[in-house]
PDB file of C-alpha atoms in Angstrom:
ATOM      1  CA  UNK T 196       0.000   0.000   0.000  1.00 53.00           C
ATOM      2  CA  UNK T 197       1.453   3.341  -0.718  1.00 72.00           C
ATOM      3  CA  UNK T 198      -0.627   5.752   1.204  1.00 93.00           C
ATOM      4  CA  UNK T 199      -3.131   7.655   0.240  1.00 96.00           C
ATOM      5  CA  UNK T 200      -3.274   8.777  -3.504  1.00 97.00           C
ATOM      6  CA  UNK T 201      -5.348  11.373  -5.026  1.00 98.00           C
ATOM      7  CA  UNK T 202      -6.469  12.227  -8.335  1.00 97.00           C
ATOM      8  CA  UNK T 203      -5.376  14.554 -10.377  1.00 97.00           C
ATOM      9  CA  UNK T 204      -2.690  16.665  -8.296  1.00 97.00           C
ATOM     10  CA  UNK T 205      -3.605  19.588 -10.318  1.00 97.00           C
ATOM     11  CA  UNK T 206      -6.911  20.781 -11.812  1.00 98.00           C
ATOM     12  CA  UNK T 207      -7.447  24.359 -13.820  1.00 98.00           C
ATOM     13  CA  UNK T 208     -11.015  25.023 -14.351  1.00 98.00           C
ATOM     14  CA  UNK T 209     -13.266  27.759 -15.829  1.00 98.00           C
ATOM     15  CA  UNK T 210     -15.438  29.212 -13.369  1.00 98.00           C
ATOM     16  CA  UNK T 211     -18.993  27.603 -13.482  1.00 98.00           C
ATOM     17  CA  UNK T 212     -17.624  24.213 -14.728  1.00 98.00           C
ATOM     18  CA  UNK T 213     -17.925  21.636 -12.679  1.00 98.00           C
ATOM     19  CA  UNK T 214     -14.671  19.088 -11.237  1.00 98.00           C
ATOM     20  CA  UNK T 215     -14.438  15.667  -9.537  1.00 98.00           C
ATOM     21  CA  UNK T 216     -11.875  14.424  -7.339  1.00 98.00           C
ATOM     22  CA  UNK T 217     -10.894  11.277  -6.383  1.00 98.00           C
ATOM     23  CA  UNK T 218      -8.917   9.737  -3.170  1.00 98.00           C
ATOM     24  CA  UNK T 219      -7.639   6.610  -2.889  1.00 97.00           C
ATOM     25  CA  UNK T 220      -7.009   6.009   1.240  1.00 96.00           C
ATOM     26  CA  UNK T 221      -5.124   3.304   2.955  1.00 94.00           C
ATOM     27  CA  UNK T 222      -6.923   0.120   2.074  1.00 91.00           C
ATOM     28  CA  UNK T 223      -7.878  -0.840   5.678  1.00 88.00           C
ATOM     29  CA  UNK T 224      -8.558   2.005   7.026  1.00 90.00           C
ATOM     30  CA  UNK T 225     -12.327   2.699   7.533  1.00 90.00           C
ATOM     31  CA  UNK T 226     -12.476   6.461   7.902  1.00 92.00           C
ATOM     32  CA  UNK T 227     -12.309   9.044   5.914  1.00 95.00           C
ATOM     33  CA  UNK T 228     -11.564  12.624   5.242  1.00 95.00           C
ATOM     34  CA  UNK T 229     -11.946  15.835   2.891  1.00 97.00           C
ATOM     35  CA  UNK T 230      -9.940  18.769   3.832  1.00 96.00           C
ATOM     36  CA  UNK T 231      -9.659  22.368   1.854  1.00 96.00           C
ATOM     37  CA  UNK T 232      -6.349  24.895   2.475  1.00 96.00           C
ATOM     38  CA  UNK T 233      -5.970  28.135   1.193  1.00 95.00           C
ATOM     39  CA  UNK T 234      -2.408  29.538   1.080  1.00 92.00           C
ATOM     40  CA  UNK T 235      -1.136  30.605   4.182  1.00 90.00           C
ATOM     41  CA  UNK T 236      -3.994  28.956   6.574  1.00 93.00           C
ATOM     42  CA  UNK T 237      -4.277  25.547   8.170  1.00 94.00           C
ATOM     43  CA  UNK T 238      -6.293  22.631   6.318  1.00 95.00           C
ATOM     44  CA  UNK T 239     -10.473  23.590   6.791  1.00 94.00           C
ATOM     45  CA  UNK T 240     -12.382  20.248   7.798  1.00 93.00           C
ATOM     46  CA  UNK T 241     -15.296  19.080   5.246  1.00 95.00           C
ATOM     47  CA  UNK T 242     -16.388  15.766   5.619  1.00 95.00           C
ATOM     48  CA  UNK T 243     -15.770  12.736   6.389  1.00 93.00           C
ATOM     49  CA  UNK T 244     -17.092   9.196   6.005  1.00 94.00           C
ATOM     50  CA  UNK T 245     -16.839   6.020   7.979  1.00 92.00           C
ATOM     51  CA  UNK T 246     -17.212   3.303   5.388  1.00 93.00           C
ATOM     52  CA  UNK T 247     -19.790   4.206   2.930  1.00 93.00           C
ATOM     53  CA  UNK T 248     -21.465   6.513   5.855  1.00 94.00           C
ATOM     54  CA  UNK T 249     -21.186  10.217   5.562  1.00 93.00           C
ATOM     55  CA  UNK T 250     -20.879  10.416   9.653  1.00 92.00           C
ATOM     56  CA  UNK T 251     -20.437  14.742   9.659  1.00 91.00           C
ATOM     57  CA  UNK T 252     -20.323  17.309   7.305  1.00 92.00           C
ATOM     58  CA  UNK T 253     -19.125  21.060   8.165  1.00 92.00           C
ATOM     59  CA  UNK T 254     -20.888  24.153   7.001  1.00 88.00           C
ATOM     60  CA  UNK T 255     -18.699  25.800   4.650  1.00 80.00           C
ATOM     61  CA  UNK T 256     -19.959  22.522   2.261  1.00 84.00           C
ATOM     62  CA  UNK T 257     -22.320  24.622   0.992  1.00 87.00           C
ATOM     63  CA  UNK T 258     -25.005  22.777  -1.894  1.00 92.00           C
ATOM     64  CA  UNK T 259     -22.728  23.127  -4.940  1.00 95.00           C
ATOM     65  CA  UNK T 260     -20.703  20.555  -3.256  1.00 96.00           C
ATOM     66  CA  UNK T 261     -21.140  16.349  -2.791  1.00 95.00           C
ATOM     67  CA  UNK T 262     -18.775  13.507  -1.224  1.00 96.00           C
ATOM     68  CA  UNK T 263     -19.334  10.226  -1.867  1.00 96.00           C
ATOM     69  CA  UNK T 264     -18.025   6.874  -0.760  1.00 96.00           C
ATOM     70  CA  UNK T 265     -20.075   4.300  -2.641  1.00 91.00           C
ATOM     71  CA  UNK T 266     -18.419   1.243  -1.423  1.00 87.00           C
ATOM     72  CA  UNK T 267     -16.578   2.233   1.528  1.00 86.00           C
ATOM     73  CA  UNK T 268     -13.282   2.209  -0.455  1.00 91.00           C
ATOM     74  CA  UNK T 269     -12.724   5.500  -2.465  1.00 96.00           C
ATOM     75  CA  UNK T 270     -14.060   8.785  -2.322  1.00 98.00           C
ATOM     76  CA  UNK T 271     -14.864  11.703  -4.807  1.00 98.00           C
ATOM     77  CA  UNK T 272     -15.738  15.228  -4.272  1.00 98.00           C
ATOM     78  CA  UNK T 273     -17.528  17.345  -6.722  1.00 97.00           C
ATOM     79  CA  UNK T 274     -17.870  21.039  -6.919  1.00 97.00           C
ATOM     80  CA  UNK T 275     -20.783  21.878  -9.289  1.00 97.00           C
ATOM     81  CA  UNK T 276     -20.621  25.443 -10.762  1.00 97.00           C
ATOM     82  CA  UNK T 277     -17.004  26.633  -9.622  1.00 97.00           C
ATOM     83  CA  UNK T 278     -16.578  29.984  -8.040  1.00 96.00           C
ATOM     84  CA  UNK T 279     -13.037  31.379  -7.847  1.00 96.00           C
ATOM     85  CA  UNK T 280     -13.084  31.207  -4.420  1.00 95.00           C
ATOM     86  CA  UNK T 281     -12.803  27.768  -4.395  1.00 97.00           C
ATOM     87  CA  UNK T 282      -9.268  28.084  -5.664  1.00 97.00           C
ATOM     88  CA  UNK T 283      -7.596  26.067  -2.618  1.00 97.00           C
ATOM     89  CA  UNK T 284      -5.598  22.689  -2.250  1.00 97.00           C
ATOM     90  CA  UNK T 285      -8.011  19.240  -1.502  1.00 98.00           C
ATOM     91  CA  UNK T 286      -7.034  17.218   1.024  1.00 98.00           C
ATOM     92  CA  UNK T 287      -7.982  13.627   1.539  1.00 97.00           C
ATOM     93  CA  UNK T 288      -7.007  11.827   4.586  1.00 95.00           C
ATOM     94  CA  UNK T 289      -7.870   8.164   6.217  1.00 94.00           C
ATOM     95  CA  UNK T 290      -7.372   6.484   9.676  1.00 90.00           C
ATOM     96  CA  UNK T 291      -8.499   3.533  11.129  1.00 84.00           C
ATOM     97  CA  UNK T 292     -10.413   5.416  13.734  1.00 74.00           C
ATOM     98  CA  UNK T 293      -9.217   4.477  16.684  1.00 70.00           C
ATOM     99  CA  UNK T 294      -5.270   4.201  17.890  1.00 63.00           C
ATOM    100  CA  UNK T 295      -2.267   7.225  18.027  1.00 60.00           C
ATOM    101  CA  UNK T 296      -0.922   6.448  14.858  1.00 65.00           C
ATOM    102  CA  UNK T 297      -2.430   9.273  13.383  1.00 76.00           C
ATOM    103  CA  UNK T 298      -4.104  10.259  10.018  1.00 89.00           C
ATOM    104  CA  UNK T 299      -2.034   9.786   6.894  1.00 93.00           C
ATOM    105  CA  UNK T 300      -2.788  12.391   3.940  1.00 95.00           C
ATOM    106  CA  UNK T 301      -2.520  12.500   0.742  1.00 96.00           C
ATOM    107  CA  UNK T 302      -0.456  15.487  -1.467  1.00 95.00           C
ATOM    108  CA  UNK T 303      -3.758  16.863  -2.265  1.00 97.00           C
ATOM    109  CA  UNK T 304      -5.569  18.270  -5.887  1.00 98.00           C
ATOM    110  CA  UNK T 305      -4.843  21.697  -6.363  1.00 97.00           C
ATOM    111  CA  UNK T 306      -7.704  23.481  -7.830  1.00 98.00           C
ATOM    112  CA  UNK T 307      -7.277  26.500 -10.087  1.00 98.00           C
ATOM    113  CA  UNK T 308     -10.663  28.053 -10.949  1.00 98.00           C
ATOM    114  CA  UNK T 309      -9.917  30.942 -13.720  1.00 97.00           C
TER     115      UNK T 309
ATOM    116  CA  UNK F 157     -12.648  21.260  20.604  1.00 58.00           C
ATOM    117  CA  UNK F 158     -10.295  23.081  22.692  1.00 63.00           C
ATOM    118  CA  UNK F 159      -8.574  25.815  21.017  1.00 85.00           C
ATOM    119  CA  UNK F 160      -4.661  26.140  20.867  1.00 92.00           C
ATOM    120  CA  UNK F 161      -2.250  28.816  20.226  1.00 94.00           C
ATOM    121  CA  UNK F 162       1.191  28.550  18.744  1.00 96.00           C
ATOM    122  CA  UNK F 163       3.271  31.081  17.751  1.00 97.00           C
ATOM    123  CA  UNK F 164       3.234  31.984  13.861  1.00 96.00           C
ATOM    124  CA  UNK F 165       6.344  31.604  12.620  1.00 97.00           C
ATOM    125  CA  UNK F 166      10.072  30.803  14.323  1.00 97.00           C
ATOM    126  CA  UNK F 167      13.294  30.728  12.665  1.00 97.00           C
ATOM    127  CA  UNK F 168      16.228  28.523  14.125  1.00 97.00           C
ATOM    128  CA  UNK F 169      19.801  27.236  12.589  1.00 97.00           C
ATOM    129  CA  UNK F 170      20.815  23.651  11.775  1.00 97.00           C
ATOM    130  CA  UNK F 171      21.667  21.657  14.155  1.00 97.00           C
ATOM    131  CA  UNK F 172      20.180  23.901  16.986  1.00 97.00           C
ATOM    132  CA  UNK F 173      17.605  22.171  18.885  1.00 97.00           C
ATOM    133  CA  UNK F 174      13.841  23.682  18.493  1.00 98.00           C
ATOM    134  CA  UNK F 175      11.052  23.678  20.614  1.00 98.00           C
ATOM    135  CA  UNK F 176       8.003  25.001  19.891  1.00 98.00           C
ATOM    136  CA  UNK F 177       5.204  25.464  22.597  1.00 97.00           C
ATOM    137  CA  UNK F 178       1.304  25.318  22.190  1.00 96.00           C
ATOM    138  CA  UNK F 179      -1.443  26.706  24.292  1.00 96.00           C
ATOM    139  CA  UNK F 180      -4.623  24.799  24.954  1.00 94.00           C
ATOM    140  CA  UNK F 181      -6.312  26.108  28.310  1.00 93.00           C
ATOM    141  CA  UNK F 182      -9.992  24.110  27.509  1.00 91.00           C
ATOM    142  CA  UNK F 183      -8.055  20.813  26.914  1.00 92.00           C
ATOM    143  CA  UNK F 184     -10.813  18.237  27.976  1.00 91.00           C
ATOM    144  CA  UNK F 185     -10.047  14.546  29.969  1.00 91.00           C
ATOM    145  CA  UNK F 186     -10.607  12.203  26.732  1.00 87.00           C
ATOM    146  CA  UNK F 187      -8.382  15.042  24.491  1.00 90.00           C
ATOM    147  CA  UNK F 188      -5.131  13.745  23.046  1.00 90.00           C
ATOM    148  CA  UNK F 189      -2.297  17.065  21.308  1.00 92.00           C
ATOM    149  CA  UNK F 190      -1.279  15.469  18.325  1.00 92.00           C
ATOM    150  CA  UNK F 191       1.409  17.111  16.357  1.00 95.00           C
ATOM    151  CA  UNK F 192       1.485  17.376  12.078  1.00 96.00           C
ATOM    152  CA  UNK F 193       4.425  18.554   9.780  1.00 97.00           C
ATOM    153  CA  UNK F 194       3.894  20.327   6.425  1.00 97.00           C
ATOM    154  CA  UNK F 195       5.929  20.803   3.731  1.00 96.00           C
ATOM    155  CA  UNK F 196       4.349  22.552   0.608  1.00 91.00           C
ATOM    156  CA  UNK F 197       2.338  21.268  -1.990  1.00 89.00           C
ATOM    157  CA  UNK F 198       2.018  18.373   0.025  1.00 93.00           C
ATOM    158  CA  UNK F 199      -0.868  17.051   2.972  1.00 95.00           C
ATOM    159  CA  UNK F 200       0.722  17.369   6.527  1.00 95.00           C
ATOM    160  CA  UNK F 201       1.963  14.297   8.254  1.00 94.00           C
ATOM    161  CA  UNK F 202       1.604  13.087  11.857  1.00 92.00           C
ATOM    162  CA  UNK F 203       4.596  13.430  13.967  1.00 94.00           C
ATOM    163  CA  UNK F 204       3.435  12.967  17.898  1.00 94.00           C
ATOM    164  CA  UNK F 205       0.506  12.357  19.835  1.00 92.00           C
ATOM    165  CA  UNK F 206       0.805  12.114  23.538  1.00 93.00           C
ATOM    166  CA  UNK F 207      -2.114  12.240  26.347  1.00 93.00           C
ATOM    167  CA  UNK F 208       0.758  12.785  29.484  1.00 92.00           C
ATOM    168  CA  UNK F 209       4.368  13.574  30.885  1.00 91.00           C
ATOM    169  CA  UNK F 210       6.460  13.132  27.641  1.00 96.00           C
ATOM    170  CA  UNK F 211       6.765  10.964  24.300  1.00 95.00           C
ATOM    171  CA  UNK F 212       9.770  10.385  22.518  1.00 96.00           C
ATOM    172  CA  UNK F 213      10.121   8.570  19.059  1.00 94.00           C
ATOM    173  CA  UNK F 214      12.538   8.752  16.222  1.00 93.00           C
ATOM    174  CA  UNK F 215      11.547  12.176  15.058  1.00 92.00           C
ATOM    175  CA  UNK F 216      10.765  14.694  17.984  1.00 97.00           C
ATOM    176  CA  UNK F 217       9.903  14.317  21.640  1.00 98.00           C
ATOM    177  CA  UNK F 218       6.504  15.917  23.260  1.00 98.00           C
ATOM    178  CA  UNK F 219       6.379  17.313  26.793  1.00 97.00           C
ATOM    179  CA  UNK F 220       3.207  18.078  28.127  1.00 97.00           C
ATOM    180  CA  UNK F 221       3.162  19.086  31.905  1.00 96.00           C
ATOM    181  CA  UNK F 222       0.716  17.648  34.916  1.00 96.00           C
ATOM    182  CA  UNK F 223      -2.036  20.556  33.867  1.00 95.00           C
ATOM    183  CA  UNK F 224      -1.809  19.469  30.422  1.00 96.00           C
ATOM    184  CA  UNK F 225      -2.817  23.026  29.618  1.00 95.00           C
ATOM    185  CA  UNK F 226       0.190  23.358  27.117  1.00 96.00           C
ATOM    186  CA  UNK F 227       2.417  21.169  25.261  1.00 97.00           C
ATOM    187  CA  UNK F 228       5.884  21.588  23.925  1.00 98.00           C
ATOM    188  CA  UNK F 229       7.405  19.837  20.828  1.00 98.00           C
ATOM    189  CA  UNK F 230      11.311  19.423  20.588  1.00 98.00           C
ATOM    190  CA  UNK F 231      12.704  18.725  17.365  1.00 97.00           C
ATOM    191  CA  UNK F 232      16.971  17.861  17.983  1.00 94.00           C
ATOM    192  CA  UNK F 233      19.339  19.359  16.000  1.00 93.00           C
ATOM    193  CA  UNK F 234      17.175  20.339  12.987  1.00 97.00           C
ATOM    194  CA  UNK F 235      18.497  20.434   9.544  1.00 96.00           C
ATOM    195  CA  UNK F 236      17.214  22.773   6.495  1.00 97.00           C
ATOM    196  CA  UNK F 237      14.533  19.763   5.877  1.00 96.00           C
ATOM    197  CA  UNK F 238      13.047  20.477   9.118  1.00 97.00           C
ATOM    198  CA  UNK F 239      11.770  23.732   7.513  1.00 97.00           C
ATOM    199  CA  UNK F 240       8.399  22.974   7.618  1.00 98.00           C
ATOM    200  CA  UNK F 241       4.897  24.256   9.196  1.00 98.00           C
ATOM    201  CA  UNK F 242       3.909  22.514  12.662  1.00 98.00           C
ATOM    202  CA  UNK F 243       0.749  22.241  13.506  1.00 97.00           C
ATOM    203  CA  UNK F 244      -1.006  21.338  17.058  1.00 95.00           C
ATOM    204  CA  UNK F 245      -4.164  19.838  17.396  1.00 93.00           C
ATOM    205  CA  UNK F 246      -6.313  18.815  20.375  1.00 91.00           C
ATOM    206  CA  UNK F 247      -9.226  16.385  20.375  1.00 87.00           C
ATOM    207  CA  UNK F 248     -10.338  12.638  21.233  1.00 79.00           C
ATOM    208  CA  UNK F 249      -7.854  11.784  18.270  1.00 71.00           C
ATOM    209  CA  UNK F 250      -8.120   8.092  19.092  1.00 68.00           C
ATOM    210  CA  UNK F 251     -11.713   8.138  18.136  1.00 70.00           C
ATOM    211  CA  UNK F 252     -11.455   8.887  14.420  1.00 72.00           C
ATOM    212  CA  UNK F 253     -13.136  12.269  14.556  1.00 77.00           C
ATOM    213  CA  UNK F 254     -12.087  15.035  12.594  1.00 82.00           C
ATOM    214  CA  UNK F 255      -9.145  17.252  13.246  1.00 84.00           C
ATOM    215  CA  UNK F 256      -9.157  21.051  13.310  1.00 87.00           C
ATOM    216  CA  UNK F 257      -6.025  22.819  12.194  1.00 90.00           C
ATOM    217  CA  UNK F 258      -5.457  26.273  13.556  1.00 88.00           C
ATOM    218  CA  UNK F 259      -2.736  28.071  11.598  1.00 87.00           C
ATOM    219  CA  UNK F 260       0.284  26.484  12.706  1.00 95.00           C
ATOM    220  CA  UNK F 261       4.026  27.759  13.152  1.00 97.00           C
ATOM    221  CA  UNK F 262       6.227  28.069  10.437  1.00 97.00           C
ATOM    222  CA  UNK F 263       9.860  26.928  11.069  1.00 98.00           C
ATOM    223  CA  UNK F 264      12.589  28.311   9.141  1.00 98.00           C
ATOM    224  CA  UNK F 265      15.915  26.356   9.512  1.00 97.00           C
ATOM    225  CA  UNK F 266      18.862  28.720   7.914  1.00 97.00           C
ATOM    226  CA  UNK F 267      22.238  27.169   7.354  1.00 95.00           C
TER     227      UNK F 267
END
């Protein structure tokens, strides 16, 4: 297993199109985890799934976006009708809920919306 | 989730020994200070977690005192790959639950 792989690493849009990403986590872990960063702040919790259960989802996923985890095993997030302001950096993390060993991460998508 | 404080940005010299302190006065009983690294263009990565008294692995070693209301992380003798931003986080960690990044502290290692 090599970690936790997301797809693509970068993404240039045109504002109002709409993107899907895609995160690959650590095969046995059962949680999971969408993150946004802007440049110069910390990573901004989304949502996050145990299994195919979307367990808590923050409010700044406002309606033009959607997580899914159909099987339990990989995740996408979509962004309908991009805004500029979604220019950030997607994380994707995954843990096996429970333990110290931490959440691994992946090296994120970086969204461009022009 | 308890809040923490950390001081924005640092700058040390290789091989100098850095230790970088976080505030977190509304730490609850079941909360665990876990510590991340980030490098750019890249997702941070766990370094530490620690519940009490101090935790040491191969990387950095964690003090956190009897109150628990603070918590110190002590990188040895950094090197310019050490430049990096830290981040400390508070929260039942072992349970899965989300983390919440404040802004972190950005080390600069010189030569």
């Amino acid at each position: 297993d090599t970690g936790v792989s997301q797809d693509p690493r970068h993404k240039i849009t045109k504002r109002g199109q709409n993107v899907t990403f895609r995160c690959d986590p650590i095969s046995e872990h059962n949680r999971l985890y969408w993150y946004r960063q802007t440049l110069g702040q910390g990573p901004e919790f989304l949502t996050y799934f145990q299994n195919e259960a979307q367990l808590e989802k923050s409010r700044l996923l406002s309606d033009r976006f959607s997580a899914e985890r159909p099987k339990g095993s990989f995740s996408t997030l979509e962004i309908q009708r991009t805004e500029q302001g979604d220019s950030a950096m997607y994380l994707c993390a995954s843990s096996l809920g429970r333990g110290g060993e931490g959440y691994t991460f992946g090296s994120g998508t970086r969204l461009t919306v022009v | 989730l308890a809040k923490t404080t950390q001081p924005i940005s640092m700058d040390s010299y290789e091989g100098q020994e850095v230790n970088i302190t976080c505030s977190h006065n509304n730490i609850a009983t079941n909360d665990y200070i876990t510590w991340y690294q980030q490098f750019p263009s890249q997702g941070p990565r766990f370094i530490i977690q620690g519940y009490k008294t101090k935790v040491t692995n191969e990387v950095a070693s964690l003090f956190i005192p009897a109150d628990r209301k603070s918590s110190t992380l002590s990188l040895p003798r950094v090197s310019l790959s050490d430049t990096a931003v830290y981040y400390c986080l508070v929260g039942d960690h072992n349970q899965g639950g989300k983390l919440i990044f404040g802004q972190g502290t950005e080390l600069s290692v010189k030569p």
